Short mmCIF file of C-alpha atoms in Angstrom, two decimals:
data_model
loop_
_atom_site.label_atom_id
_atom_site.label_comp_id
_atom_site.label_asym_id
_atom_site.label_seq_id
_atom_site.Cartn_x
_atom_site.Cartn_y
_atom_site.Cartn_z
CA UNK A 22 121.56 100.71 89.61
CA UNK A 23 119.94 102.61 92.46
CA UNK A 24 117.47 101.12 94.91
CA UNK A 25 115.52 101.88 98.07
CA UNK A 26 114.50 99.48 100.81
CA UNK A 27 111.73 100.14 103.29
CA UNK A 28 112.05 97.10 105.53
CA UNK A 29 108.70 97.45 107.28
CA UNK A 30 105.45 97.00 105.38
CA UNK A 31 103.57 98.49 108.32
CA UNK A 32 104.41 100.53 111.40
CA UNK A 33 101.98 100.81 114.29
CA UNK A 34 102.25 103.59 116.86
CA UNK A 35 99.98 105.13 119.46
CA UNK A 36 98.98 108.77 119.15
CA UNK A 37 101.38 111.03 121.00
CA UNK A 38 104.27 108.60 120.73
CA UNK A 39 107.31 109.21 118.53
CA UNK A 40 107.34 107.47 115.17
CA UNK A 41 110.09 106.26 112.87
CA UNK A 42 109.71 104.96 109.33
CA UNK A 43 112.89 103.32 108.08
CA UNK A 44 114.58 103.72 104.71
CA UNK A 45 117.91 102.51 103.37
CA UNK A 46 119.25 103.23 99.93
CA UNK A 47 121.84 102.14 97.42
CA UNK A 48 123.26 104.51 94.80
CA UNK A 49 126.64 104.80 93.13
CA UNK A 50 126.95 108.58 93.33
CA UNK A 51 125.84 111.15 95.85
CA UNK A 52 122.34 110.37 97.11
CA UNK A 53 119.51 112.83 96.77
CA UNK A 54 116.77 111.55 99.07
CA UNK A 55 113.06 112.30 99.30
CA UNK A 56 110.08 111.36 101.45
CA UNK A 57 106.50 111.41 100.20
CA UNK A 58 103.17 110.55 101.81
CA UNK A 59 100.10 109.14 100.09
CA UNK A 60 96.59 109.28 101.52
CA UNK A 61 93.89 106.93 100.16
CA UNK A 62 92.84 107.70 96.60
CA UNK A 63 95.29 110.59 96.40
CA UNK A 64 98.59 111.27 94.72
CA UNK A 65 101.86 111.56 96.57
CA UNK A 66 102.56 114.63 98.69
CA UNK A 67 106.12 115.86 99.13
CA UNK A 68 107.33 115.92 102.76
CA UNK A 69 111.05 116.69 102.65
CA UNK A 70 114.30 116.11 100.84
CA UNK A 71 118.03 115.85 101.50
CA UNK A 72 120.43 117.18 98.91
CA UNK A 73 123.45 118.32 100.89
CA UNK A 74 124.36 119.99 104.16
CA UNK A 75 122.87 119.33 107.59
CA UNK A 76 122.09 115.65 108.12
CA UNK A 77 118.82 116.48 109.90
CA UNK A 78 116.21 117.71 107.46
CA UNK A 79 112.95 119.28 108.60
CA UNK A 80 109.86 119.06 106.46
CA UNK A 81 106.11 119.50 106.36
CA UNK A 82 103.63 118.61 109.12
CA UNK A 83 106.33 118.27 111.80
CA UNK A 84 108.23 115.49 110.06
CA UNK A 85 111.99 115.31 109.91
CA UNK A 86 114.51 112.85 108.53
CA UNK A 87 118.07 112.01 109.41
CA UNK A 88 120.61 111.27 106.70
CA UNK A 89 123.28 108.77 107.74
CA UNK A 90 125.87 108.23 105.05
CA UNK A 91 127.75 105.41 106.77
CA UNK A 92 124.56 103.41 107.29
CA UNK A 93 123.08 104.53 103.94
CA UNK A 94 119.87 105.37 105.73
CA UNK A 95 117.33 108.17 105.66
CA UNK A 96 114.78 107.43 108.37
CA UNK A 97 111.65 109.54 108.70
CA UNK A 98 110.74 110.69 112.21
CA UNK A 99 108.17 112.67 114.09
CA UNK A 100 108.30 113.41 117.83
CA UNK A 101 104.56 113.00 118.46
CA UNK A 102 102.31 111.04 116.10
CA UNK A 103 98.78 112.09 115.18
CA UNK A 104 95.95 109.83 114.03
CA UNK A 105 95.84 111.95 110.88
CA UNK A 106 99.42 110.86 110.08
CA UNK A 107 98.06 107.41 109.18
CA UNK A 108 98.97 106.96 105.52
CA UNK A 109 101.39 105.27 103.12
CA UNK A 110 104.93 106.66 103.19
CA UNK A 111 107.45 106.40 100.37
CA UNK A 112 111.17 106.98 100.41
CA UNK A 113 112.89 107.77 97.10
CA UNK A 114 116.45 108.24 95.87
CA UNK A 115 118.10 109.83 92.89
CA UNK A 116 121.77 109.59 91.92
CA UNK A 117 123.14 113.12 92.28
CA UNK A 118 126.10 112.43 90.02
CA UNK A 119 124.35 110.77 87.11
CA UNK A 120 123.03 113.14 84.46
CA UNK A 121 119.28 113.11 84.26
CA UNK A 122 118.86 110.24 86.71
CA UNK A 123 115.39 109.07 87.58
CA UNK A 124 113.69 108.92 90.96
CA UNK A 125 113.50 105.39 92.39
CA UNK A 126 110.90 104.68 95.08
CA UNK A 127 110.74 102.13 97.84
CA UNK A 128 107.73 99.81 98.18
CA UNK A 129 106.16 102.03 100.81
CA UNK A 130 105.41 101.69 104.53
CA UNK A 131 101.89 101.91 105.89
CA UNK A 132 101.82 103.96 109.08
CA UNK A 133 98.88 103.32 111.40
CA UNK A 134 98.46 105.65 114.36
CA UNK A 135 95.95 104.47 116.93
CA UNK A 136 94.00 106.86 119.19
CA UNK B 2 99.02 128.20 92.47
CA UNK B 3 97.06 125.26 91.09
CA UNK B 4 98.55 121.81 91.52
CA UNK B 5 99.07 119.05 89.00
CA UNK B 6 95.83 117.98 87.37
CA UNK B 7 95.14 114.66 85.72
CA UNK B 8 92.19 113.67 83.58
CA UNK B 9 90.23 111.53 83.67
CA UNK B 10 90.35 110.45 87.31
CA UNK B 11 88.80 107.04 86.61
CA UNK B 12 88.70 104.96 83.48
CA UNK B 13 87.35 101.51 82.65
CA UNK B 14 88.49 99.83 79.44
CA UNK B 15 88.46 96.32 77.99
CA UNK B 16 91.41 94.27 76.83
CA UNK B 17 92.76 95.26 73.44
CA UNK B 18 91.52 98.83 73.61
CA UNK B 19 93.79 101.84 73.84
CA UNK B 20 93.70 104.72 76.30
CA UNK B 21 95.07 108.25 76.56
CA UNK B 22 95.69 109.95 79.89
CA UNK B 23 96.32 113.65 80.29
CA UNK B 24 98.42 115.66 82.74
CA UNK B 25 98.65 119.41 83.24
CA UNK B 26 101.70 120.41 85.30
CA UNK B 27 102.02 123.22 87.78
CA UNK B 28 102.32 126.55 86.02
CA UNK B 29 105.96 127.25 85.20
CA UNK B 30 107.04 123.62 85.44
CA UNK B 31 108.63 122.23 82.31
CA UNK B 32 109.28 118.64 83.34
CA UNK B 33 106.64 115.92 83.55
CA UNK B 34 107.19 112.35 84.72
CA UNK B 35 104.79 109.43 84.63
CA UNK B 36 104.63 106.51 87.05
CA UNK B 37 102.56 103.34 87.29
CA UNK B 38 101.51 102.31 90.78
CA UNK B 39 100.27 98.79 91.54
CA UNK B 40 99.97 96.89 94.83
CA UNK B 41 102.46 94.27 93.71
CA UNK B 42 105.12 96.36 91.97
CA UNK B 43 104.79 99.64 93.81
CA UNK B 44 105.74 102.82 91.97
CA UNK B 45 107.46 102.23 88.66
CA UNK B 46 108.87 104.95 86.46
CA UNK B 47 107.46 105.15 82.94
CA UNK B 48 109.04 108.20 81.31
CA UNK B 49 110.05 111.80 81.78
CA UNK B 50 109.59 114.73 79.41
CA UNK B 51 111.32 118.09 79.49
CA UNK B 52 110.59 120.83 76.98
CA UNK B 53 108.80 118.39 74.66
CA UNK B 54 111.72 115.91 74.65
CA UNK B 55 111.75 112.52 76.31
CA UNK B 56 114.62 112.66 78.76
CA UNK B 57 114.30 109.24 80.40
CA UNK B 58 112.38 106.05 79.84
CA UNK B 59 111.65 103.16 82.17
CA UNK B 60 111.42 99.46 81.40
CA UNK B 61 107.98 99.26 79.90
CA UNK B 62 106.94 97.75 76.58
CA UNK B 63 106.48 99.90 73.51
CA UNK B 64 102.71 99.83 74.06
CA UNK B 65 103.34 102.62 76.56
CA UNK B 66 104.15 105.95 74.96
CA UNK B 67 103.95 109.59 75.83
CA UNK B 68 104.44 113.07 74.57
CA UNK B 69 104.66 116.63 75.83
CA UNK B 70 103.26 119.71 74.21
CA UNK B 71 104.71 123.20 73.97
CA UNK B 72 102.61 124.33 76.95
CA UNK B 73 104.20 121.51 79.02
CA UNK B 74 100.99 119.51 79.18
CA UNK B 75 101.64 115.82 78.70
CA UNK B 76 99.74 112.78 77.56
CA UNK B 77 100.50 109.12 77.87
CA UNK B 78 99.00 106.44 75.69
CA UNK B 79 98.67 102.73 76.26
CA UNK B 80 97.73 100.63 73.26
CA UNK B 81 96.39 97.08 73.19
CA UNK B 82 95.49 97.10 76.84
CA UNK B 83 96.17 94.03 78.99
CA UNK B 84 94.63 93.07 82.33
CA UNK B 85 97.99 93.77 83.98
CA UNK B 86 97.81 97.41 82.92
CA UNK B 87 95.21 98.04 85.60
CA UNK B 88 96.87 100.52 87.91
CA UNK B 89 96.97 104.04 89.26
CA UNK B 90 98.88 106.22 86.80
CA UNK B 91 100.55 109.16 88.43
CA UNK B 92 101.91 112.26 86.80
CA UNK B 93 104.49 114.43 88.52
CA UNK B 94 105.75 117.83 87.51
CA UNK B 95 108.90 119.69 88.41
CA UNK B 96 110.54 122.92 87.38
CA UNK B 97 113.18 121.06 85.39
CA UNK B 98 115.81 123.74 85.73
CA UNK B 99 117.41 122.37 88.89
CA UNK B 100 118.02 118.97 87.38
CA UNK B 101 118.66 116.27 89.88
CA UNK B 102 117.73 118.40 92.92
CA UNK B 103 114.26 119.14 91.55
CA UNK B 104 111.28 118.17 93.68
CA UNK B 105 108.52 116.33 91.87
CA UNK B 106 104.94 117.27 92.71
CA UNK B 107 102.31 114.66 92.02
CA UNK B 108 98.82 114.80 90.68
CA UNK B 109 95.92 112.77 92.11
CA UNK B 110 96.35 110.04 89.50
CA UNK B 111 94.15 108.27 86.98
CA UNK B 112 92.76 104.93 88.12
CA UNK B 113 92.68 102.63 85.06
CA UNK B 114 90.76 99.38 85.25
CA UNK B 115 91.10 96.91 82.37
CA UNK B 116 88.36 94.26 82.13
#
């Protein structure tokens, strides 16, 4: 079975500072990894994904994520946080070797960026 | 290109009733997935449809069912509603042709409240 852990329920950061939202995963085959963001009363918006290739993936709104196979991690990062980045962030994994595998989400991490 | 649309956006029902939710995917997308989001359980996968066929199903009771039409629009139905069915129901569409590397794009969700 595949799973995702987001160890922090909430991350607090000051505007202008770098931010990191942590994600670790467990999957039997090759991991396909995704990050989504959810604003209040909205659906999830796709930020970026890792399928193969370069371990550093760049996505929307200045976000990037680093895939680390040995640590089974896929942390989301941004060099300089904005107040408007405050939202709920979800990491998700799919088994790349398992037929029509489903997407499994973590519990989410609330990011609060203070002015 | 229009995004994923879900109707209705809000719904209030009483226990024992049934409900039907609708999802129109992005034009050209043939795969539709449904998720239930609650504060306690997070995002849980319900089912996935591709070209009118159910391709995957999550661990939900038989009261939860779905279908997909030839134009890729999808509906999900919940019969004999229980208080615990109160949740945000999210629909996500993807092209379907890339299989496991597909990105899912989410609609705004339907907020179901069961009284």
